[in-house]
Amino acid sequence: MISEAPAIPGELIARLRTAHRVAVLTGAGISAESGVPTFREAQTGLWARYNPEELATSEAFQRNPRLVWEWYAWRQERVRQAEPNPGHDALTAMERQIAKFTLITQNVDGLHRRAGSHQVLELHGNLFRAKCFTEDRTVEGWPESDDLPPRCPHCGGLLRPNVVWFGEMLPANTLRAAEQAAVNAEVFFSIGTSSLVYPAADLPIAGLRAGAMVVEINPQPTPLSPYVTFSLNGAAGVILPALVAQTWDVER
Ligand code: BJW
């Protein structure tokens, strides 16, 4: 991984200084420097033999609800122990500089809000919320039990994490707001995402088609890379603070 920020293109700095509308899409890579594993990297310990793509489905939950619930409980614990990193912090600083700033995240870890970002659209839900698998209603609290997953206090159905699994619809209003932000943006950032999962992966393309300058920040190339205006190759926690400091001359 590159630890020094690559030069930030002057054209990007100039565009950001006058921009009124900026949209940012983040993925698991922005939380990697907080110690939260990315979605597609190898898991550790107990979970090393499981493939996350195969656990994040309603079929997996139906087959083995306890296993899936425990995987999410393990991830919750890792996130509780994590802190936002300089990449998250730089995005909160960027929000303060831009009149209409929208932070669209695929992450379910809540770290952007913990860092202090306000305009956050959570496309894939949140690890710390639950809903009823049977009735799909959000559930705030439930009786403690040794049987996992816990049961819905309303109907007795199994509870599941309130996240979006493969084959499920994204929250309609949130997706609509994200699409609006993408097509209205003067600058669109795609940060720390493999750009493999739709409809999130379409957002930078929608921005590009509508005339945005599209900037990718990632140590690795992705399927989006050939189309972007600028690729900044490296860690978000290194590049974003440098970009904010060079653009606005502000203390974070
Ligand atoms: C760093 C870094 C550092 C490392 N700094 N970077 C069109 C075409 C083909 C398929 C489809 C399509 N439209 C829909 C589909 C189907 C499907 C899909 O996209 N499949 C693809 C895999 C092909 N999509 C869906 O099913 C979606 N629903 C839907 O479309 O509904 C309508 C519909 C229904 C039925 C049929 C058809 C349509 C739902 C998608 C839900 C995704 N859910 C998950 C799980 C959420 C809960 C959980 O966390 O457990 O969301 S899957 C997983 O992937 C998770 C992530 O949010 C998402 C994206 O992953 P992300 O964030 O990109 O992470 P990684 O690990 O892949 O990448 C990390 C990146 O960081 C890497 O690039 C690193 O290099 C980089 N990095 N360190 C910066 N320091």
mmCIF file of C-alpha atoms and ligand atoms in Angstrom:
data_model
loop_
_atom_site.group_PDB
_atom_site.id
_atom_site.type_symbol
_atom_site.label_atom_id
_atom_site.label_comp_id
_atom_site.label_asym_id
_atom_site.label_seq_id
_atom_site.Cartn_x
_atom_site.Cartn_y
_atom_site.Cartn_z
ATOM 1 C CA MET A 1 0.000 0.000 0.000
ATOM 2 C CA ILE A 2 1.259 3.498 -0.856
ATOM 3 C CA SER A 3 1.732 5.525 2.338
ATOM 4 C CA GLU A 4 2.577 8.916 0.815
ATOM 5 C CA ALA A 5 -0.179 10.854 -0.923
ATOM 6 C CA PRO A 6 0.285 11.139 -4.695
ATOM 7 C CA ALA A 7 0.190 14.694 -6.076
ATOM 8 C CA ILE A 8 -3.363 16.045 -6.149
ATOM 9 C CA PRO A 9 -4.119 17.290 -9.696
ATOM 10 C CA GLY A 10 -4.369 21.100 -9.893
ATOM 11 C CA GLU A 11 -7.476 20.827 -12.086
ATOM 12 C CA LEU A 12 -9.262 18.873 -9.326
ATOM 13 C CA ILE A 13 -8.253 21.397 -6.662
ATOM 14 C CA ALA A 14 -9.488 24.280 -8.841
ATOM 15 C CA ARG A 15 -12.829 22.559 -9.530
ATOM 16 C CA LEU A 16 -13.376 21.750 -5.850
ATOM 17 C CA ARG A 17 -12.668 25.333 -4.757
ATOM 18 C CA THR A 18 -15.595 26.634 -6.782
ATOM 19 C CA ALA A 19 -17.876 23.593 -6.530
ATOM 20 C CA HIS A 20 -21.320 23.940 -4.946
ATOM 21 C CA ARG A 21 -22.381 20.307 -5.320
ATOM 22 C CA VAL A 22 -20.139 17.357 -4.473
ATOM 23 C CA ALA A 23 -21.145 13.714 -4.049
ATOM 24 C CA VAL A 24 -19.014 10.979 -2.518
ATOM 25 C CA LEU A 25 -19.562 7.218 -2.694
ATOM 26 C CA THR A 26 -17.635 5.173 -0.149
ATOM 27 C CA GLY A 27 -17.078 1.447 0.289
ATOM 28 C CA ALA A 28 -15.368 -0.849 2.761
ATOM 29 C CA GLY A 29 -11.885 0.454 1.861
ATOM 30 C CA ILE A 30 -12.457 3.738 3.687
ATOM 31 C CA SER A 31 -12.877 1.829 6.961
ATOM 32 C CA ALA A 32 -9.900 -0.488 6.331
ATOM 33 C CA GLU A 33 -7.527 1.906 8.104
ATOM 34 C CA SER A 34 -9.848 1.767 11.133
ATOM 35 C CA GLY A 35 -9.203 -1.984 11.276
ATOM 36 C CA VAL A 36 -12.584 -3.012 9.837
ATOM 37 C CA PRO A 37 -11.995 -5.769 7.256
ATOM 38 C CA THR A 38 -13.090 -4.963 3.713
ATOM 39 C CA PHE A 39 -15.901 -7.063 2.359
ATOM 40 C CA ARG A 40 -13.944 -9.136 -0.133
ATOM 41 C CA GLU A 41 -10.669 -9.642 1.691
ATOM 42 C CA ALA A 42 -9.965 -12.858 3.543
ATOM 43 C CA GLN A 43 -11.651 -13.145 6.911
ATOM 44 C CA THR A 44 -9.739 -13.970 10.040
ATOM 45 C CA GLY A 45 -10.014 -16.441 12.893
ATOM 46 C CA LEU A 46 -13.257 -18.346 13.244
ATOM 47 C CA TRP A 47 -14.652 -16.815 10.105
ATOM 48 C CA ALA A 48 -11.693 -17.547 7.800
ATOM 49 C CA ARG A 49 -13.450 -20.476 6.153
ATOM 50 C CA TYR A 50 -16.601 -18.516 5.252
ATOM 51 C CA ASN A 51 -17.134 -16.422 2.152
ATOM 52 C CA PRO A 52 -18.856 -13.106 3.061
ATOM 53 C CA GLU A 53 -20.734 -13.087 -0.263
ATOM 54 C CA GLU A 54 -22.326 -16.362 0.776
ATOM 55 C CA LEU A 55 -23.277 -15.175 4.266
ATOM 56 C CA ALA A 56 -24.886 -11.904 3.125
ATOM 57 C CA THR A 57 -27.978 -13.490 1.586
ATOM 58 C CA SER A 58 -31.453 -14.346 2.774
ATOM 59 C CA GLU A 59 -30.865 -17.939 1.570
ATOM 60 C CA ALA A 60 -27.922 -18.235 3.983
ATOM 61 C CA PHE A 61 -30.113 -16.849 6.767
ATOM 62 C CA GLN A 62 -32.889 -19.310 5.995
ATOM 63 C CA ARG A 63 -30.385 -22.191 5.921
ATOM 64 C CA ASN A 64 -28.589 -21.241 9.118
ATOM 65 C CA PRO A 65 -29.970 -18.135 10.873
ATOM 66 C CA ARG A 66 -27.782 -18.574 13.947
ATOM 67 C CA LEU A 67 -24.572 -18.657 11.885
ATOM 68 C CA VAL A 68 -25.500 -15.488 9.996
ATOM 69 C CA TRP A 69 -26.636 -13.662 13.172
ATOM 70 C CA GLU A 70 -23.360 -14.583 14.911
ATOM 71 C CA TRP A 71 -21.304 -13.367 11.933
ATOM 72 C CA TYR A 72 -23.010 -9.959 12.162
ATOM 73 C CA ALA A 73 -22.568 -9.928 15.970
ATOM 74 C CA TRP A 74 -18.825 -10.544 15.440
ATOM 75 C CA ARG A 75 -18.673 -7.686 12.919
ATOM 76 C CA GLN A 76 -20.582 -5.382 15.305
ATOM 77 C CA GLU A 77 -17.988 -6.076 17.979
ATOM 78 C CA ARG A 78 -15.100 -5.258 15.604
ATOM 79 C CA VAL A 79 -16.771 -1.987 14.616
ATOM 80 C CA ARG A 80 -17.464 -1.051 18.252
ATOM 81 C CA GLN A 81 -13.733 -1.363 18.917
ATOM 82 C CA ALA A 82 -12.845 0.733 15.837
ATOM 83 C CA GLU A 83 -12.513 4.505 15.563
ATOM 84 C CA PRO A 84 -13.043 6.714 12.502
ATOM 85 C CA ASN A 85 -9.738 7.317 10.699
ATOM 86 C CA PRO A 86 -8.256 10.379 8.921
ATOM 87 C CA GLY A 87 -10.158 9.459 5.717
ATOM 88 C CA HIS A 88 -13.531 9.694 7.516
ATOM 89 C CA ASP A 89 -12.389 12.911 9.227
ATOM 90 C CA ALA A 90 -11.326 14.518 5.939
ATOM 91 C CA LEU A 91 -14.816 13.903 4.527
ATOM 92 C CA THR A 92 -16.382 15.722 7.468
ATOM 93 C CA ALA A 93 -14.025 18.630 6.734
ATOM 94 C CA MET A 94 -15.027 18.529 3.045
ATOM 95 C CA GLU A 95 -18.722 18.648 4.025
ATOM 96 C CA ARG A 96 -18.088 21.947 5.837
ATOM 97 C CA GLN A 97 -16.631 23.502 2.648
ATOM 98 C CA ILE A 98 -19.324 22.498 0.151
ATOM 99 C CA ALA A 99 -22.831 24.001 0.027
ATOM 100 C CA LYS A 100 -24.512 20.769 -1.151
ATOM 101 C CA PHE A 101 -22.490 17.794 -0.048
ATOM 102 C CA THR A 102 -23.849 14.237 -0.137
ATOM 103 C CA LEU A 103 -22.010 11.291 1.335
ATOM 104 C CA ILE A 104 -23.364 8.031 -0.050
ATOM 105 C CA THR A 105 -22.001 4.957 1.685
ATOM 106 C CA GLN A 106 -22.286 1.250 1.044
ATOM 107 C CA ASN A 107 -20.859 0.642 4.503
ATOM 108 C CA VAL A 108 -23.019 -0.613 7.320
ATOM 109 C CA ASP A 109 -20.537 0.328 10.070
ATOM 110 C CA GLY A 110 -21.834 3.835 10.925
ATOM 111 C CA LEU A 111 -18.277 5.257 11.057
ATOM 112 C CA HIS A 112 -19.075 8.293 8.872
ATOM 113 C CA ARG A 113 -21.683 9.509 11.361
ATOM 114 C CA ARG A 114 -19.378 8.734 14.262
ATOM 115 C CA ALA A 115 -16.735 10.906 12.559
ATOM 116 C CA GLY A 116 -19.258 13.778 12.406
ATOM 117 C CA SER A 117 -20.589 13.634 8.840
ATOM 118 C CA HIS A 118 -24.219 14.804 8.639
ATOM 119 C CA GLN A 119 -25.473 14.235 5.093
ATOM 120 C CA VAL A 120 -25.031 10.459 4.978
ATOM 121 C CA LEU A 121 -27.075 8.109 2.808
ATOM 122 C CA GLU A 122 -26.678 4.489 3.935
ATOM 123 C CA LEU A 123 -27.417 2.464 0.812
ATOM 124 C CA HIS A 124 -26.967 -0.975 2.374
ATOM 125 C CA GLY A 125 -28.446 -0.335 5.813
ATOM 126 C CA ASN A 126 -26.774 -0.438 9.207
ATOM 127 C CA LEU A 127 -25.170 -3.215 11.207
ATOM 128 C CA PHE A 128 -26.551 -1.909 14.496
ATOM 129 C CA ARG A 129 -30.213 -2.074 13.540
ATOM 130 C CA ALA A 130 -32.442 -5.128 13.249
ATOM 131 C CA LYS A 131 -35.682 -6.013 11.524
ATOM 132 C CA CYS A 132 -38.120 -8.895 11.529
ATOM 133 C CA PHE A 133 -37.357 -11.513 8.871
ATOM 134 C CA THR A 134 -41.034 -12.474 8.660
ATOM 135 C CA GLU A 135 -42.737 -9.068 8.564
ATOM 136 C CA ASP A 136 -39.804 -6.872 7.468
ATOM 137 C CA ARG A 137 -40.570 -4.257 10.144
ATOM 138 C CA THR A 138 -37.788 -2.413 11.984
ATOM 139 C CA VAL A 139 -37.427 -3.535 15.584
ATOM 140 C CA GLU A 140 -35.826 -1.376 18.286
ATOM 141 C CA GLY A 141 -35.532 -3.756 21.235
ATOM 142 C CA TRP A 142 -36.117 -7.403 21.965
ATOM 143 C CA PRO A 143 -36.035 -9.766 24.935
ATOM 144 C CA GLU A 144 -32.593 -11.234 25.690
ATOM 145 C CA SER A 145 -32.442 -14.940 24.977
ATOM 146 C CA ASP A 146 -29.858 -17.683 24.655
ATOM 147 C CA ASP A 147 -31.551 -18.748 21.451
ATOM 148 C CA LEU A 148 -30.109 -16.894 18.494
ATOM 149 C CA PRO A 149 -31.284 -15.033 16.524
ATOM 150 C CA PRO A 150 -33.589 -13.300 18.987
ATOM 151 C CA ARG A 151 -37.311 -13.214 18.267
ATOM 152 C CA CYS A 152 -39.426 -10.293 17.072
ATOM 153 C CA PRO A 153 -41.365 -8.892 20.074
ATOM 154 C CA HIS A 154 -44.414 -8.298 17.808
ATOM 155 C CA CYS A 155 -44.848 -11.538 15.864
ATOM 156 C CA GLY A 156 -42.276 -13.995 17.240
ATOM 157 C CA GLY A 157 -40.486 -14.227 13.879
ATOM 158 C CA LEU A 158 -36.708 -14.331 13.695
ATOM 159 C CA LEU A 159 -34.809 -11.044 13.792
ATOM 160 C CA ARG A 160 -32.186 -10.292 11.155
ATOM 161 C CA PRO A 161 -29.760 -7.399 10.709
ATOM 162 C CA ASN A 162 -31.283 -4.387 8.946
ATOM 163 C CA VAL A 163 -28.877 -4.546 6.004
ATOM 164 C CA VAL A 164 -29.414 -5.094 2.270
ATOM 165 C CA TRP A 165 -28.507 -8.580 1.099
ATOM 166 C CA PHE A 166 -27.950 -9.685 -2.510
ATOM 167 C CA GLY A 167 -31.209 -9.902 -4.430
ATOM 168 C CA GLU A 168 -32.911 -7.413 -2.094
ATOM 169 C CA MET A 169 -34.050 -3.914 -3.008
ATOM 170 C CA LEU A 170 -32.141 -0.958 -1.637
ATOM 171 C CA PRO A 171 -34.219 1.510 0.442
ATOM 172 C CA ALA A 172 -36.061 3.346 -2.345
ATOM 173 C CA ASN A 173 -35.888 6.894 -0.973
ATOM 174 C CA THR A 174 -32.214 6.567 -0.114
ATOM 175 C CA LEU A 175 -31.336 5.232 -3.566
ATOM 176 C CA ARG A 176 -33.358 7.999 -5.223
ATOM 177 C CA ALA A 177 -31.557 10.657 -3.174
ATOM 178 C CA ALA A 178 -28.192 9.086 -4.089
ATOM 179 C CA GLU A 179 -29.051 9.089 -7.812
ATOM 180 C CA GLN A 180 -30.122 12.744 -7.595
ATOM 181 C CA ALA A 181 -26.884 13.673 -5.856
ATOM 182 C CA ALA A 182 -24.864 11.792 -8.509
ATOM 183 C CA VAL A 183 -26.466 13.493 -11.505
ATOM 184 C CA ASN A 184 -26.300 16.933 -9.874
ATOM 185 C CA ALA A 185 -22.688 16.689 -8.711
ATOM 186 C CA GLU A 186 -19.920 18.827 -10.192
ATOM 187 C CA VAL A 187 -17.377 16.471 -8.623
ATOM 188 C CA PHE A 188 -18.090 12.825 -7.739
ATOM 189 C CA PHE A 189 -15.657 10.779 -5.624
ATOM 190 C CA SER A 190 -15.649 6.962 -5.584
ATOM 191 C CA ILE A 191 -13.579 5.932 -2.570
ATOM 192 C CA GLY A 192 -12.554 2.501 -1.288
ATOM 193 C CA THR A 193 -15.016 0.432 -3.259
ATOM 194 C CA SER A 194 -14.350 -2.443 -5.660
ATOM 195 C CA SER A 195 -17.183 -1.084 -7.892
ATOM 196 C CA LEU A 196 -18.538 -4.607 -8.293
ATOM 197 C CA VAL A 197 -21.907 -4.286 -6.595
ATOM 198 C CA TYR A 198 -24.952 -2.690 -8.236
ATOM 199 C CA PRO A 199 -26.816 -0.393 -8.175
ATOM 200 C CA ALA A 200 -24.113 1.474 -6.175
ATOM 201 C CA ALA A 201 -21.555 0.867 -8.948
ATOM 202 C CA ASP A 202 -23.789 2.752 -11.405
ATOM 203 C CA LEU A 203 -23.689 5.996 -9.410
ATOM 204 C CA PRO A 204 -20.271 7.279 -10.575
ATOM 205 C CA ILE A 205 -21.202 6.388 -14.149
ATOM 206 C CA ALA A 206 -24.427 8.400 -13.785
ATOM 207 C CA GLY A 207 -22.336 11.300 -12.460
ATOM 208 C CA LEU A 208 -19.889 11.007 -15.350
ATOM 209 C CA ARG A 209 -22.697 10.977 -17.943
ATOM 210 C CA ALA A 210 -24.209 14.089 -16.356
ATOM 211 C CA GLY A 211 -20.894 15.933 -16.658
ATOM 212 C CA ALA A 212 -19.244 15.457 -13.262
ATOM 213 C CA MET A 213 -15.504 15.201 -12.790
ATOM 214 C CA VAL A 214 -15.199 11.668 -11.377
ATOM 215 C CA VAL A 215 -12.312 10.879 -9.032
ATOM 216 C CA GLU A 216 -11.462 7.401 -7.761
ATOM 217 C CA ILE A 217 -9.376 6.849 -4.620
ATOM 218 C CA ASN A 218 -8.211 3.245 -4.232
ATOM 219 C CA PRO A 219 -4.856 1.455 -3.968
ATOM 220 C CA GLN A 220 -6.086 -1.049 -6.602
ATOM 221 C CA PRO A 221 -7.639 -0.577 -10.033
ATOM 222 C CA THR A 222 -11.353 -1.422 -10.319
ATOM 223 C CA PRO A 223 -13.791 -1.861 -13.222
ATOM 224 C CA LEU A 224 -14.573 1.869 -12.834
ATOM 225 C CA SER A 225 -10.930 2.976 -13.247
ATOM 226 C CA PRO A 226 -10.854 3.199 -17.082
ATOM 227 C CA TYR A 227 -13.726 5.716 -17.058
ATOM 228 C CA VAL A 228 -12.761 8.154 -14.324
ATOM 229 C CA THR A 229 -11.316 11.645 -14.759
ATOM 230 C CA PHE A 230 -8.615 11.058 -12.126
ATOM 231 C CA SER A 231 -7.413 7.907 -10.348
ATOM 232 C CA LEU A 232 -5.626 8.625 -7.095
ATOM 233 C CA ASN A 233 -3.874 5.373 -6.226
ATOM 234 C CA GLY A 234 -3.384 4.909 -2.530
ATOM 235 C CA ALA A 235 -5.028 4.754 0.857
ATOM 236 C CA ALA A 236 -8.018 7.017 1.519
ATOM 237 C CA GLY A 237 -6.638 7.888 4.967
ATOM 238 C CA VAL A 238 -3.547 9.344 3.315
ATOM 239 C CA ILE A 239 -4.953 10.901 0.149
ATOM 240 C CA LEU A 240 -8.113 12.549 1.534
ATOM 241 C CA PRO A 241 -6.411 14.596 4.277
ATOM 242 C CA ALA A 242 -3.811 15.778 1.715
ATOM 243 C CA LEU A 243 -6.549 16.679 -0.760
ATOM 244 C CA VAL A 244 -8.555 18.655 1.803
ATOM 245 C CA ALA A 245 -5.474 20.454 3.143
ATOM 246 C CA GLN A 246 -4.253 21.403 -0.348
ATOM 247 C CA THR A 247 -7.670 22.507 -1.567
ATOM 248 C CA TRP A 248 -8.923 24.631 1.302
ATOM 249 C CA ASP A 249 -5.876 25.301 3.414
ATOM 250 C CA VAL A 250 -7.834 24.302 6.528
ATOM 251 C CA GLU A 251 -6.988 22.479 9.711
ATOM 252 C CA ARG A 252 -9.049 19.329 9.994
HETATM 253 C C1 BJW B 1 -9.026 0.785 -0.055
HETATM 254 C C2 BJW B 1 -8.225 0.771 1.096
HETATM 255 C C3 BJW B 1 -7.829 2.014 1.626
HETATM 256 C C4 BJW B 1 -8.657 -1.277 0.563
HETATM 257 N N1 BJW B 1 -8.243 3.152 1.007
HETATM 258 N N2 BJW B 1 -9.406 1.920 -0.647
HETATM 259 C C5 BJW B 1 -26.381 -5.368 -12.554
HETATM 260 C C6 BJW B 1 -25.425 -6.209 -13.078
HETATM 261 C C7 BJW B 1 -25.065 -7.385 -12.433
HETATM 262 C C8 BJW B 1 -25.655 -7.744 -11.216
HETATM 263 C C9 BJW B 1 -26.594 -6.906 -10.689
HETATM 264 C C10 BJW B 1 -26.950 -5.744 -11.346
HETATM 265 N N3 BJW B 1 -27.882 -5.109 -10.602
HETATM 266 C C11 BJW B 1 -28.113 -5.835 -9.478
HETATM 267 C C12 BJW B 1 -27.359 -6.946 -9.508
HETATM 268 C C13 BJW B 1 -27.318 -8.015 -8.466
HETATM 269 C C14 BJW B 1 -26.485 -7.658 -7.249
HETATM 270 C C15 BJW B 1 -25.050 -7.367 -7.664
HETATM 271 O O1 BJW B 1 -24.598 -6.241 -7.761
HETATM 272 N N4 BJW B 1 -24.272 -8.404 -7.877
HETATM 273 C C16 BJW B 1 -22.858 -8.232 -8.266
HETATM 274 C C17 BJW B 1 -21.967 -8.959 -7.256
HETATM 275 C C18 BJW B 1 -22.676 -8.703 -9.673
HETATM 276 N N5 BJW B 1 -27.064 -6.526 -6.543
HETATM 277 C C19 BJW B 1 -28.052 -6.676 -5.668
HETATM 278 O O2 BJW B 1 -28.545 -7.780 -5.456
HETATM 279 C C20 BJW B 1 -28.577 -5.451 -4.972
HETATM 280 N N6 BJW B 1 -29.987 -5.400 -5.059
HETATM 281 C C21 BJW B 1 -30.625 -5.088 -6.182
HETATM 282 O O3 BJW B 1 -30.029 -4.747 -7.174
HETATM 283 O O4 BJW B 1 -32.004 -5.159 -6.079
HETATM 284 C C22 BJW B 1 -32.749 -5.136 -7.298
HETATM 285 C C23 BJW B 1 -32.703 -6.536 -7.844
HETATM 286 C C24 BJW B 1 -33.225 -7.537 -7.090
HETATM 287 C C25 BJW B 1 -33.204 -8.850 -7.610
HETATM 288 C C26 BJW B 1 -32.612 -9.111 -8.847
HETATM 289 C C27 BJW B 1 -32.044 -8.052 -9.566
HETATM 290 C C28 BJW B 1 -32.112 -6.766 -9.067
HETATM 291 C C29 BJW B 1 -28.255 -5.499 -3.490
HETATM 292 C C30 BJW B 1 -26.801 -5.385 -3.206
HETATM 293 C C31 BJW B 1 -26.574 -5.494 -1.706
HETATM 294 C C32 BJW B 1 -25.104 -5.592 -1.349
HETATM 295 N N7 BJW B 1 -24.991 -5.981 0.003
HETATM 296 C C33 BJW B 1 -23.664 -6.116 0.602
HETATM 297 C C34 BJW B 1 -23.857 -6.691 2.030
HETATM 298 C C35 BJW B 1 -24.389 -5.603 2.969
HETATM 299 C C36 BJW B 1 -24.464 -6.068 4.369
HETATM 300 C C37 BJW B 1 -23.113 -6.449 4.918
HETATM 301 O O5 BJW B 1 -22.169 -5.629 4.983
HETATM 302 O O6 BJW B 1 -22.981 -7.609 5.305
HETATM 303 O O7 BJW B 1 -23.008 -4.853 0.657
HETATM 304 S S1 BJW B 1 -22.549 -7.116 -0.387
HETATM 305 C C38 BJW B 1 -21.114 -6.165 -0.037
HETATM 306 O O8 BJW B 1 -20.596 -5.528 -1.220
HETATM 307 C C39 BJW B 1 -21.582 -5.046 0.906
HETATM 308 C C40 BJW B 1 -20.791 -3.883 0.396
HETATM 309 O O9 BJW B 1 -21.412 -2.681 0.778
HETATM 310 C C41 BJW B 1 -20.772 -4.102 -1.090
HETATM 311 C C42 BJW B 1 -19.663 -3.396 -1.816
HETATM 312 O O10 BJW B 1 -18.411 -3.819 -1.358
HETATM 313 P P1 BJW B 1 -17.240 -2.735 -1.259
HETATM 314 O O11 BJW B 1 -17.584 -1.723 -0.262
HETATM 315 O O12 BJW B 1 -16.892 -2.266 -2.605
HETATM 316 O O13 BJW B 1 -16.056 -3.625 -0.591
HETATM 317 P P2 BJW B 1 -14.973 -4.561 -1.293
HETATM 318 O O14 BJW B 1 -14.411 -5.398 -0.220
HETATM 319 O O15 BJW B 1 -15.523 -5.235 -2.485
HETATM 320 O O16 BJW B 1 -13.861 -3.543 -1.847
HETATM 321 C C43 BJW B 1 -13.025 -2.791 -0.984
HETATM 322 C C44 BJW B 1 -12.179 -1.867 -1.840
HETATM 323 O O17 BJW B 1 -11.437 -1.031 -0.979
HETATM 324 C C45 BJW B 1 -11.156 -2.598 -2.738
HETATM 325 O O18 BJW B 1 -11.247 -2.077 -4.057
HETATM 326 C C46 BJW B 1 -9.816 -2.237 -2.112
HETATM 327 O O19 BJW B 1 -8.768 -2.113 -3.083
HETATM 328 C C47 BJW B 1 -10.123 -0.892 -1.495
HETATM 329 N N8 BJW B 1 -9.285 -0.507 -0.358
HETATM 330 N N9 BJW B 1 -8.014 -0.516 1.452
HETATM 331 C C48 BJW B 1 -9.011 3.078 -0.113
HETATM 332 N N10 BJW B 1 -7.068 2.100 2.711
#
